[in-house]
Coordinates of C-alpha atoms in Angstrom, one line a residue:
X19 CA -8.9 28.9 -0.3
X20 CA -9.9 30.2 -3.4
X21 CA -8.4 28.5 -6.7
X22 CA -10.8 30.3 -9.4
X23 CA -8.8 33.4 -10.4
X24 CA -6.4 33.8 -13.2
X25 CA -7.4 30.9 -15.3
X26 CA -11.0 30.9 -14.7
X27 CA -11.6 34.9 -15.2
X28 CA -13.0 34.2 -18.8
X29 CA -13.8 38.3 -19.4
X30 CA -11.9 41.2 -17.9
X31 CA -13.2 43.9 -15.4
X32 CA -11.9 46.7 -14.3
X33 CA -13.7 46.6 -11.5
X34 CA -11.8 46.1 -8.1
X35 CA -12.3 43.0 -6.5
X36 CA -13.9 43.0 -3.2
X37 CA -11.2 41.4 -0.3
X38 CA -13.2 39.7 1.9
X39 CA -12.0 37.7 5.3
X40 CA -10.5 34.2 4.6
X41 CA -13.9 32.7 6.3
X42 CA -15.9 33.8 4.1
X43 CA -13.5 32.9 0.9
X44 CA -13.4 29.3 1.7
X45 CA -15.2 27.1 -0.2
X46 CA -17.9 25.3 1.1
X47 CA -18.3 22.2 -0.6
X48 CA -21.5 20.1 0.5
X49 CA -21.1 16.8 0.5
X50 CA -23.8 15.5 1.7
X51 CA -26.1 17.9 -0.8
X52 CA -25.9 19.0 -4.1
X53 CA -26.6 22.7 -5.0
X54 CA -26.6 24.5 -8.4
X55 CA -28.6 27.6 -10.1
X56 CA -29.0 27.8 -13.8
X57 CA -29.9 31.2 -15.6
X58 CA -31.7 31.5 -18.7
X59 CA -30.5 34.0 -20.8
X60 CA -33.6 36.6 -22.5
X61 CA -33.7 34.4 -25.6
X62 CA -34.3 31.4 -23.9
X63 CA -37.8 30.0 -23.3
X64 CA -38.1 28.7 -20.1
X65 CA -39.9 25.3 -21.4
X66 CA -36.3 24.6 -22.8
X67 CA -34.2 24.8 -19.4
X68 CA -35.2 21.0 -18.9
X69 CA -33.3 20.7 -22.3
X70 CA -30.6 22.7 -21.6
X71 CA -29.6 21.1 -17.7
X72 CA -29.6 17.4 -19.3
X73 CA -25.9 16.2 -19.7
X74 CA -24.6 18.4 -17.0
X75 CA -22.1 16.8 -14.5
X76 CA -23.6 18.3 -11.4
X77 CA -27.2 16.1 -11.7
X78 CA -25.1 12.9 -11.2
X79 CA -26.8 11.5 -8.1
X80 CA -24.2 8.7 -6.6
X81 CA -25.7 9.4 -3.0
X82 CA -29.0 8.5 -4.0
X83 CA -30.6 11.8 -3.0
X84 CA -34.3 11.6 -2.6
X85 CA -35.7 15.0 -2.5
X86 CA -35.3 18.5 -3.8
X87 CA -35.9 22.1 -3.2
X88 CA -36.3 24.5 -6.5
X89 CA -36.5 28.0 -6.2
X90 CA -37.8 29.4 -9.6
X91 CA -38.5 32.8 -11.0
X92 CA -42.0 34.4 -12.2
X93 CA -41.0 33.3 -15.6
X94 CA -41.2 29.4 -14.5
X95 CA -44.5 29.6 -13.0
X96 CA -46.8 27.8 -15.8
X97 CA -44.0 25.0 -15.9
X98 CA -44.3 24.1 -12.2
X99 CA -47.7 23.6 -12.7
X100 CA -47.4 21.7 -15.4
X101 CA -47.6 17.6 -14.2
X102 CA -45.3 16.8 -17.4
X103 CA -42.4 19.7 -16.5
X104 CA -42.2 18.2 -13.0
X105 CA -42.2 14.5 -13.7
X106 CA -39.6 15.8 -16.2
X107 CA -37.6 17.5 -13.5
X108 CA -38.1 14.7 -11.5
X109 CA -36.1 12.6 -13.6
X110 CA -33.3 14.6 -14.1
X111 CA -32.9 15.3 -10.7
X112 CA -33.2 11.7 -9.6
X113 CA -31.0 10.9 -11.9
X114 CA -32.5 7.1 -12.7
X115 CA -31.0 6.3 -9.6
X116 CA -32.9 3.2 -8.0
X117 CA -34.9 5.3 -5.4
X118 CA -38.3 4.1 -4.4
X119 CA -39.6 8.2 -4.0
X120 CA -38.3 11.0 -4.9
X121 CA -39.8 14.4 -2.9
X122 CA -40.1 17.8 -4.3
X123 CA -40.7 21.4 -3.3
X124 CA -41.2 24.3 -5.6
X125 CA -41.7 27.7 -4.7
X126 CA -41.8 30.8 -6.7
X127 CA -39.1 33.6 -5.8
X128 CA -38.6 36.9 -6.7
X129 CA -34.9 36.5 -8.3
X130 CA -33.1 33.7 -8.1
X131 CA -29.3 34.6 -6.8
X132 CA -27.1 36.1 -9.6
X133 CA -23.8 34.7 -9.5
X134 CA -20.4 35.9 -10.5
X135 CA -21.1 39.9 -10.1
X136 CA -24.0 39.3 -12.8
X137 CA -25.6 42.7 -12.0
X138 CA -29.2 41.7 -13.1
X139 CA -31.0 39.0 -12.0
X140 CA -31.7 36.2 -14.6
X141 CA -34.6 33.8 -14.8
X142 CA -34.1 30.3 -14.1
X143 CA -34.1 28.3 -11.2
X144 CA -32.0 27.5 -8.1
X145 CA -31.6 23.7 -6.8
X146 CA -30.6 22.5 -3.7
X147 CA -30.8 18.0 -3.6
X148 CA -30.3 16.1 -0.5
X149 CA -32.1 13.6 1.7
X150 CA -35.7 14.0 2.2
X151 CA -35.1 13.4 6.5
X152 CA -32.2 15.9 6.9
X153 CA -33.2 18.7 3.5
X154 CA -37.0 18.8 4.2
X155 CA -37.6 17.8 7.9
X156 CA -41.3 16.8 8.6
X157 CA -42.3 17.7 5.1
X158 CA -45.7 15.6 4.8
X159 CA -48.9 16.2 7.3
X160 CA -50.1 14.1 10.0
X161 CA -51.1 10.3 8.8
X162 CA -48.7 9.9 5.9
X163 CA -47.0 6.7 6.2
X164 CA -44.0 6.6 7.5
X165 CA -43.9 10.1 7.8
X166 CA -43.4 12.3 11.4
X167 CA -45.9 15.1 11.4
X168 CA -45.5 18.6 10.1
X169 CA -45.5 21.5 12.7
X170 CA -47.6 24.1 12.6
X171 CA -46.0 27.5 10.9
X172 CA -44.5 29.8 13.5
X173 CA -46.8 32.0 13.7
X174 CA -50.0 32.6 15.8
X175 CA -52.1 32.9 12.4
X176 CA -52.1 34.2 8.8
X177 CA -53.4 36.9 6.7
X178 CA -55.9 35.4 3.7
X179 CA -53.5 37.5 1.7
X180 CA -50.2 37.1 2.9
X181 CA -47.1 35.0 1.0
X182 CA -45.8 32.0 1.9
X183 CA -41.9 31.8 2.9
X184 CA -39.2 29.3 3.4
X185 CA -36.9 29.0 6.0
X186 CA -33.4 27.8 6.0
X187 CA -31.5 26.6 8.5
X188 CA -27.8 27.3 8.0
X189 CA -25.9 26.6 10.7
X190 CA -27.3 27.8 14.3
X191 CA -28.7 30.8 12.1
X192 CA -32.2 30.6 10.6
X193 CA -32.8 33.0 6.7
X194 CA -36.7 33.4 6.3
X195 CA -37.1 34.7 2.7
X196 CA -40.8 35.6 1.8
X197 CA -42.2 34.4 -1.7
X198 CA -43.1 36.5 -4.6
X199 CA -46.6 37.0 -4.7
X200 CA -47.9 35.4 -7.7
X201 CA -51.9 36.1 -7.7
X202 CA -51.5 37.2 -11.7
X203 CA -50.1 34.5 -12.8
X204 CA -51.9 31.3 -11.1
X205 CA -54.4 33.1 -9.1
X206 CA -52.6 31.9 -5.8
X207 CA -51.4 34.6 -3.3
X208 CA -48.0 32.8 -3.5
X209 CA -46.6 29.4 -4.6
X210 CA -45.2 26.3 -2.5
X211 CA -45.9 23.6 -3.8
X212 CA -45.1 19.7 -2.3
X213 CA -45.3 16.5 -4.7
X214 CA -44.3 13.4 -3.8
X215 CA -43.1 10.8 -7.4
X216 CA -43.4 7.1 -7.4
X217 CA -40.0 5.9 -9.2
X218 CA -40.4 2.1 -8.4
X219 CA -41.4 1.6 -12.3
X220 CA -38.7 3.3 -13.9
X221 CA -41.1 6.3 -14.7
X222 CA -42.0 9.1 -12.2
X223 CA -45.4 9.1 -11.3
X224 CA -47.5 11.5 -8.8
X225 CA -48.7 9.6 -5.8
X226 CA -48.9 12.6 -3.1
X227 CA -49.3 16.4 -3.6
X228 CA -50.1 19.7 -1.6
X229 CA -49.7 23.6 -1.1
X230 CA -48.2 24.8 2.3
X231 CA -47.5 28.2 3.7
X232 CA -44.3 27.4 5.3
X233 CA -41.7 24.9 5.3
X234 CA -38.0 24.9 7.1
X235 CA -35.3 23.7 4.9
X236 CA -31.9 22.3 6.7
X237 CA -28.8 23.3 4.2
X238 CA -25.7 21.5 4.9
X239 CA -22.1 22.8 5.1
X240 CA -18.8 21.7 6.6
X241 CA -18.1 24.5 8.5
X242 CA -21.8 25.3 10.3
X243 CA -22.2 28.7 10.7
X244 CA -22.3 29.8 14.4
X245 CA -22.7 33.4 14.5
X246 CA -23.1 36.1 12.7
X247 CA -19.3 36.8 12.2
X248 CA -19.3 33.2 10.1
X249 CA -21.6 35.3 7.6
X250 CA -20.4 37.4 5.0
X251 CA -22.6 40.8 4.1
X252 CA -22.8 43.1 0.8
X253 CA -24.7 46.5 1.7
X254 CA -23.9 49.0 -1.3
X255 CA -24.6 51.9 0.8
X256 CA -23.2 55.1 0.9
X257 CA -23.2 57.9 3.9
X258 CA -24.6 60.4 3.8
X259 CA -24.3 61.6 8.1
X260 CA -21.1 61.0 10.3
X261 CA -21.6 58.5 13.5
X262 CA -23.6 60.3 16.0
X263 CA -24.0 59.1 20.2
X264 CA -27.8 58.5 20.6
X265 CA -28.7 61.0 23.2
X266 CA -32.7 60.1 23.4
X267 CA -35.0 56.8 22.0
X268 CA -38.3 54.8 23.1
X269 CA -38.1 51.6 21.0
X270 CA -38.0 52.2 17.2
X271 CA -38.4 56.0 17.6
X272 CA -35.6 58.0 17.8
X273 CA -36.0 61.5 19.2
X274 CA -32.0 63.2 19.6
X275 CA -28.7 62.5 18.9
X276 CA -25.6 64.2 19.6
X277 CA -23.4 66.6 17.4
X278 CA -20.6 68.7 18.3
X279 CA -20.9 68.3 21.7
X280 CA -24.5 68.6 21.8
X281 CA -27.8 67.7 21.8
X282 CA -29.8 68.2 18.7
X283 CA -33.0 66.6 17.1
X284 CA -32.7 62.8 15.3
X285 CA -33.8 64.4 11.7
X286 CA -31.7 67.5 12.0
X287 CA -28.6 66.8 10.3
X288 CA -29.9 63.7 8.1
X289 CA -32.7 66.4 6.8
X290 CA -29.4 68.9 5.7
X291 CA -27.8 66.2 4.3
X292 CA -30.4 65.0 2.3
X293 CA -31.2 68.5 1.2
X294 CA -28.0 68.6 -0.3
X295 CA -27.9 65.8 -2.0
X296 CA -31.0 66.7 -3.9
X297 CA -29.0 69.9 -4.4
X298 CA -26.4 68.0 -6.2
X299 CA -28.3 65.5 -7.8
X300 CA -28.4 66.7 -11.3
X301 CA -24.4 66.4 -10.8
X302 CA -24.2 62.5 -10.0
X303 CA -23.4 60.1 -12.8
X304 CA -26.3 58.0 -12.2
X305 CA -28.9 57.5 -9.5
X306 CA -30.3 53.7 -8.0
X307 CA -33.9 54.9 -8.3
X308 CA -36.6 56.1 -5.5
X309 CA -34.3 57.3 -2.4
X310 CA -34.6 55.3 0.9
X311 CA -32.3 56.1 4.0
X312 CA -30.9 53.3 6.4
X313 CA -29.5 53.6 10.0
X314 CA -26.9 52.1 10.9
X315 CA -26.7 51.1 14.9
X316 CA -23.7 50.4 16.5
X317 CA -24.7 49.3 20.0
X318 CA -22.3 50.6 23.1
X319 CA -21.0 47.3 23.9
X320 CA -20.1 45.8 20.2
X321 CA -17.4 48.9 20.3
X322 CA -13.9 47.9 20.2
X323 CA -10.9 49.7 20.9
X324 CA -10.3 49.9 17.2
X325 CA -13.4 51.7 16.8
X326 CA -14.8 55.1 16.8
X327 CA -16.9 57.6 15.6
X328 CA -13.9 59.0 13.6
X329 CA -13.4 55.9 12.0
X330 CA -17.0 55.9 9.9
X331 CA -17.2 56.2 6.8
X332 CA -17.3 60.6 5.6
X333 CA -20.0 61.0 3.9
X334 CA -18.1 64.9 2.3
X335 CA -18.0 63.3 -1.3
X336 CA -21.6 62.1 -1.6
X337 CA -22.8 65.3 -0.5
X338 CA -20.5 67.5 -2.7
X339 CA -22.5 65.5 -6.0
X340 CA -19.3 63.6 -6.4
X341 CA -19.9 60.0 -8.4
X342 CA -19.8 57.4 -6.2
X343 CA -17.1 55.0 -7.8
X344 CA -16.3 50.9 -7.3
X345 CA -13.8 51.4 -4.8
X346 CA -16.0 53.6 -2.7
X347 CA -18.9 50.9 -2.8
X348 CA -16.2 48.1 -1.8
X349 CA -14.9 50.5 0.9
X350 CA -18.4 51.4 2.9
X351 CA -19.2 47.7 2.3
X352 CA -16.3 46.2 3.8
X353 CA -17.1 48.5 6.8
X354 CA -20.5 47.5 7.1
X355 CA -20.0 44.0 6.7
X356 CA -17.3 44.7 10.2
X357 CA -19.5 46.2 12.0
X358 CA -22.4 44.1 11.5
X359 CA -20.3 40.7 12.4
X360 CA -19.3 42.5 16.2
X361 CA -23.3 43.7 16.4
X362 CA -24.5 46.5 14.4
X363 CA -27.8 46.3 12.8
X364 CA -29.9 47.9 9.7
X365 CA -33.1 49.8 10.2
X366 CA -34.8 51.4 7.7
X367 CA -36.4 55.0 8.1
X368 CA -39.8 54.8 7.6
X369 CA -40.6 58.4 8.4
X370 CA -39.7 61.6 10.6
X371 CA -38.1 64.7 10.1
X372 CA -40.2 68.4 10.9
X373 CA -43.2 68.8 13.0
X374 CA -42.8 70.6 16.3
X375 CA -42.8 70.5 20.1
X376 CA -42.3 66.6 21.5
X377 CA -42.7 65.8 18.0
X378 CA -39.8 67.5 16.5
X379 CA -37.2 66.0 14.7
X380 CA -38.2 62.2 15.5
X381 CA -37.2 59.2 13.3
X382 CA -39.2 56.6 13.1
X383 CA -37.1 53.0 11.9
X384 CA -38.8 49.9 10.9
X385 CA -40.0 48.1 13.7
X386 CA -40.6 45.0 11.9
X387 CA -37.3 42.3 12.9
X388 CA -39.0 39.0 12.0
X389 CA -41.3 37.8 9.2
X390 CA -43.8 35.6 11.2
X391 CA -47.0 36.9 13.6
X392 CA -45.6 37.5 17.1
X393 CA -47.7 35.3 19.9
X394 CA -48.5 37.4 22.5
X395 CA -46.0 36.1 24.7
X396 CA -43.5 37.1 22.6
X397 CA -45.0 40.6 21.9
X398 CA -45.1 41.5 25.6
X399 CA -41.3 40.6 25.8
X400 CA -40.7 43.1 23.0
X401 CA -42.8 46.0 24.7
X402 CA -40.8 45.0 28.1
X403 CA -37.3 45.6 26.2
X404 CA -38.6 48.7 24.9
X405 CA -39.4 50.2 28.1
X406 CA -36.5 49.0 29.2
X407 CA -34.5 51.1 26.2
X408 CA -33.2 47.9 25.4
X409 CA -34.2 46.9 21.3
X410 CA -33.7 49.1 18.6
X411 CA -31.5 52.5 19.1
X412 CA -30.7 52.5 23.1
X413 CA -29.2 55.9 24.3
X414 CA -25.1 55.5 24.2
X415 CA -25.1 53.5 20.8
X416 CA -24.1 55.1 17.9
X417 CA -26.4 55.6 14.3
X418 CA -25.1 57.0 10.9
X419 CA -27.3 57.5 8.1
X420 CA -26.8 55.7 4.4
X421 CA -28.7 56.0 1.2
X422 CA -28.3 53.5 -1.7
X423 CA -25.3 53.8 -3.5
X424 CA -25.9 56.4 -7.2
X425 CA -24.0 54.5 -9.4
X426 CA -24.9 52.1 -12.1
X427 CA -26.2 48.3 -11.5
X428 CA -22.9 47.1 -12.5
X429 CA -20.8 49.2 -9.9
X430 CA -23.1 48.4 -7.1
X431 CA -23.3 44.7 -7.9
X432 CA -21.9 41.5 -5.6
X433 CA -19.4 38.0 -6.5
X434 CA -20.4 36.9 -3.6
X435 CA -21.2 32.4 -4.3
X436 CA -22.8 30.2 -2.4
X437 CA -25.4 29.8 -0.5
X438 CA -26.6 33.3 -0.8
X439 CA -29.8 35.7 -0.2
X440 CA -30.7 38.8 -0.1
X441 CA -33.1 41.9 -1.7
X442 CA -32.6 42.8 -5.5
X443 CA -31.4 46.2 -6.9
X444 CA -34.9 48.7 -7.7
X445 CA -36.0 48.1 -11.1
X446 CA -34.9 51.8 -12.0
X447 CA -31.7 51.0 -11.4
X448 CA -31.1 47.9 -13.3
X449 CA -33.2 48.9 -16.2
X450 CA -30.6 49.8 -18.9
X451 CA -28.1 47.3 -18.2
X452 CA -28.1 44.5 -21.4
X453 CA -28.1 41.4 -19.4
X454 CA -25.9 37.8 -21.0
X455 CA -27.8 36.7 -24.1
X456 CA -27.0 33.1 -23.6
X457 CA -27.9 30.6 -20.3
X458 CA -25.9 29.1 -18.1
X459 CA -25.2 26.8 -15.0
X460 CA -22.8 28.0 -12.0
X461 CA -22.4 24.3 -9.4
X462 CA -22.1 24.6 -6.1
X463 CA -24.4 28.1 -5.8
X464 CA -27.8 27.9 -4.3
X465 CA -29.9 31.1 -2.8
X466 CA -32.8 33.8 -3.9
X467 CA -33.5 37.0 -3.5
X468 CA -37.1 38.8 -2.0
X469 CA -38.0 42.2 -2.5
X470 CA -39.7 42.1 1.3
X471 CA -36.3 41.6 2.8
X472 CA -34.7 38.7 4.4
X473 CA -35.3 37.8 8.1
X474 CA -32.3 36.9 9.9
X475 CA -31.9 34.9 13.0
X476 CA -28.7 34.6 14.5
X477 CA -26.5 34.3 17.7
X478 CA -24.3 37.7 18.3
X479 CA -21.2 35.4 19.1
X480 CA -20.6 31.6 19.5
X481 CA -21.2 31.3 22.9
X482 CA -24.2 33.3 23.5
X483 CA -27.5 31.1 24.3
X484 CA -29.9 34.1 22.6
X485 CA -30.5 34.9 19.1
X486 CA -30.8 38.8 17.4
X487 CA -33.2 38.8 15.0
X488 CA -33.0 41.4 12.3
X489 CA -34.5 42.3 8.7
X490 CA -31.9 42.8 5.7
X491 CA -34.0 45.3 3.3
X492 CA -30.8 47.1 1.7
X493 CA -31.2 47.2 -2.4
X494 CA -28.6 44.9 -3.7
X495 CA -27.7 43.8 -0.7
X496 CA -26.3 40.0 0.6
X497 CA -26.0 37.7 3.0
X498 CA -23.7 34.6 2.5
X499 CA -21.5 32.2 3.2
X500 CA -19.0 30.4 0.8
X501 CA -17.2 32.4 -2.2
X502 CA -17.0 36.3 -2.5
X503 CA -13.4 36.6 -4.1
X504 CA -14.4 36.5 -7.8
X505 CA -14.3 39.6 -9.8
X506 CA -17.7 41.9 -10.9
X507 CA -19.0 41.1 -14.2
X508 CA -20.0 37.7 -14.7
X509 CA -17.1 34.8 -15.4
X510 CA -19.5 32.6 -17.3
X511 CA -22.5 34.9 -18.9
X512 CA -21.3 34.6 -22.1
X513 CA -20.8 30.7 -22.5
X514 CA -23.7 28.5 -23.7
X515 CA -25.1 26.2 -20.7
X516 CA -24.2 22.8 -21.7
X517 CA -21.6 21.4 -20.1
X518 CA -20.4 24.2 -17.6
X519 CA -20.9 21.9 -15.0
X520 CA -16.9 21.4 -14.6
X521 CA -16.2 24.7 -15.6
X522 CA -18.7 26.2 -12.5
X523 CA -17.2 23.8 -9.9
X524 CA -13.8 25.1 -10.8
X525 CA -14.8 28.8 -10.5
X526 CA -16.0 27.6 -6.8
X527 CA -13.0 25.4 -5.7

């Protein structure tokens, strides 16, 4: 149950705030990990933020926690290579308990996880602190003492080029979020880096360290997620076509759909609607930047009978020019966030629309469902489900059409706390918005954001023995579980950072 409101709401809103179920509100303390995120405000240098987390209540380390994962932004780079920062960090997050080693992984991200409706991401970095054996299983290659040996990434092989990525194990559901590249700032495609501190003498000192491409992180929660309905979602979308009955598909193609009784081409009505947008455009109050379109699949047997066609969102306003307000992103979001616990998935549109003959009117949506290199087992199972009209769009499920919410960063922006990921707003869109201009720490809130998406990996409904993978690519969009309840607009952005430790745990409780 959430306890944060009235007292805690330090800053009023009038922004509506977003009901979510009472799954998703609980609190999900960890006790058996710590997690916090702290956010450096524009005037804050980010050599200081070992300065400004010293004193805080949340780094007390009673369990004896002996490793670490830190997500940090671009900003933070030259400080995580930087032997003095980490043996720095090291010791606050140790916490001069009497721990023989203390383990750490870095890696750089593209945002860290604003908190509190903050509509722009912040620098600073994101910590989750546990056990090595149960936070960072197999951490170490073969021949270390004492130490089981690392799998190989899942993946058949990389590209020279490609980034790194982290996977965490929530639950029975797996997150994959890809790495920022950072080739201009350290010359490496990405950053993960391992280290591994002796403590024994009171100071930290490096005894073990190494760059990986990969690495599965086990977060812990009381209430394991195990399916996707134990997830909460935040997709500010808007529509833009009503639900159509998929007539005709092969895999991620879509070739007709059906509309008023009959069969028409996939691009028909989205191409209409998107011609009157543009129509309207000069209208809206604001626009989110570069248009992308999403599709929304509703398979046949997710459908309920409280559902229909009827019951989509009506896309009339956004394509009369009419400004998309808060209650209209809440409303679409709450729907999606439905539909995608019973089954629905997001695809983007990668092309389609014109042409002629065969070709007329196809769609093409983004084929692309997991992060890692397919083995060719696994890609001759895919092409087998696609013959079989069985991935993607099958004939008899329904797709609708969304664009990214027009309205400004701070109407389009989530509460949603706790362990969270997900795909940051388009710089266009967040670019006038004056972010907090001091730091500060928000306890029991750990996740990133990746502009690539987030790779999800979870089971339909508890007792199913497969698992759907899917890609969330949405701007501004989430996936979470723990808090959503708290109002847009930031409860702590303007407080100073040092000692908001209490004061974050209470906005969680």
């Amino acid at each position: 149950m959430v306890l944060c409101a009235p007292r805690c709401i330090l800053r009023s809103s009038p922004l509506r705030r977003y009901v979510v179920s009472r799954r998703q509100r609980s609190t999900l303390k960890t006790p058996n990990q710590t997690r916090f995120s702290y956010y450096l405000s524009s005037n804050d240098k980010p050599q200081e933020i070992i300065g400004k987390l010293h004193g805080n209540a949340v780094l007390e380390n009673p369990k004896k926690h002996n490793a670490a994962v830190v997500l940090a932004t671009p900003e933070l780079a030259k400080q995580l290579d930087d032997h003095n920062f980490n043996s720095e960090l090291v010791s606050l997050l140790s916490a001069s308990e009497s721990i023989k080693d203390f383990h750490l992984l870095c890696a750089i991200v593209d945002n860290i996880a604003p908190a509190l409706g903050e509509p722009v991401p912040m620098p600073g970095i994101s910590v989750l602190r546990g056990d090595l054996d149960s936070l960072l299983p197999k951490l170490w290659a073969p021949g270390q003492p004492g130490q089981p040996d690392q799998p190989d990434p899942p993946v058949e092989k990389f590209e020279r080029d490609s980034v790194a990525a982290l996977t965490f194990k929530v639950g029975l559901s797996t997150q994959t979020l890809p790495l920022t590249r950072t080739t201009f700032l350290n010359n490496k495609a990405s950053t993960l880096l391992t280290s591994r501190y002796d403590l024994s003498q009171g100071t930290p000192k490096l005894k073990q360290t190494s760059e990986k491409q990969w690495q599965n992180v086990h977060v812990e929660i009381d209430q394991p997620a195990q399916s996707v309905a134990d997830f909460g979602l935040w997709a500010p979308l808007s529509p833009v076509t009503r639900a159509r009955k998929l007539t005709e598909s092969f895999g991620n193609i879509v070739r007709g759909i059906e509309a008023g009784g009959k069969p028409i081409p996939a691009s028909a009505e989205l191409e209409d609607a998107v011609n009157s947008m543009f129509a309207h455009q000069r209208t809206a109050a604001t626009t989110s930047g570069p248009m992308g379109v999403w599709a929304l699949i509703t398979p046949d047997n997710s459908q309920t009978s409280s559902w229909s066609a009827e019951n989509a969102p009506d896309p009339s306003a956004i394509l009369q020019g009419k400004a998309v307000t808060r209650a209209d992103v809440e409303s679409c979001a709450y729907y999606l966030e439905q539909q995608h616990q019973v089954g629905s998935r997001f695809y983007q549109v990668l092309s389609g629309g014109g042409g002629w003959g065969l070709k007329k009117g196809l769609l093409s949506l983004d084929p692309r469902e997991t992060f890692f290199a397919s083995s060719e087992e696994e890609e001759m199972e895919k092409f087998m489900r696609t013959m079989s009209n069985s991935s993607f769009a099958p004939p008899g499920a329904h797709i609708q059409f969304f664009v990214p919410a027009m309205a400004s960063a701070e109407t389009v922006a989530t509460s949603a706390t706790g362990v969270v990921f997900g795909v940051p707003l388009t710089p266009e869109s967040t670019r006038e918005y004056d972010s907090s201009k001091k730091g500060y720490l928000v306890a029991d809130h750990f996740g990133a954001l990746s502009t690539q998406g987030i790779y999800l990996s979870v089971r339909p409904d508890p007792g199913a023995d497969t698992y759907h993978d899917s890609k969330l690519s949405v701007p501004g969009s989430r996936i979470y579980i723990g808090n959503a309840g708290t109002k847009t607009g930031g409860i702590f952005g303007f407080l100073g950072g040092g000692d908001l430790a209490d004061a974050g745990m209470i906005a969680m409780m």
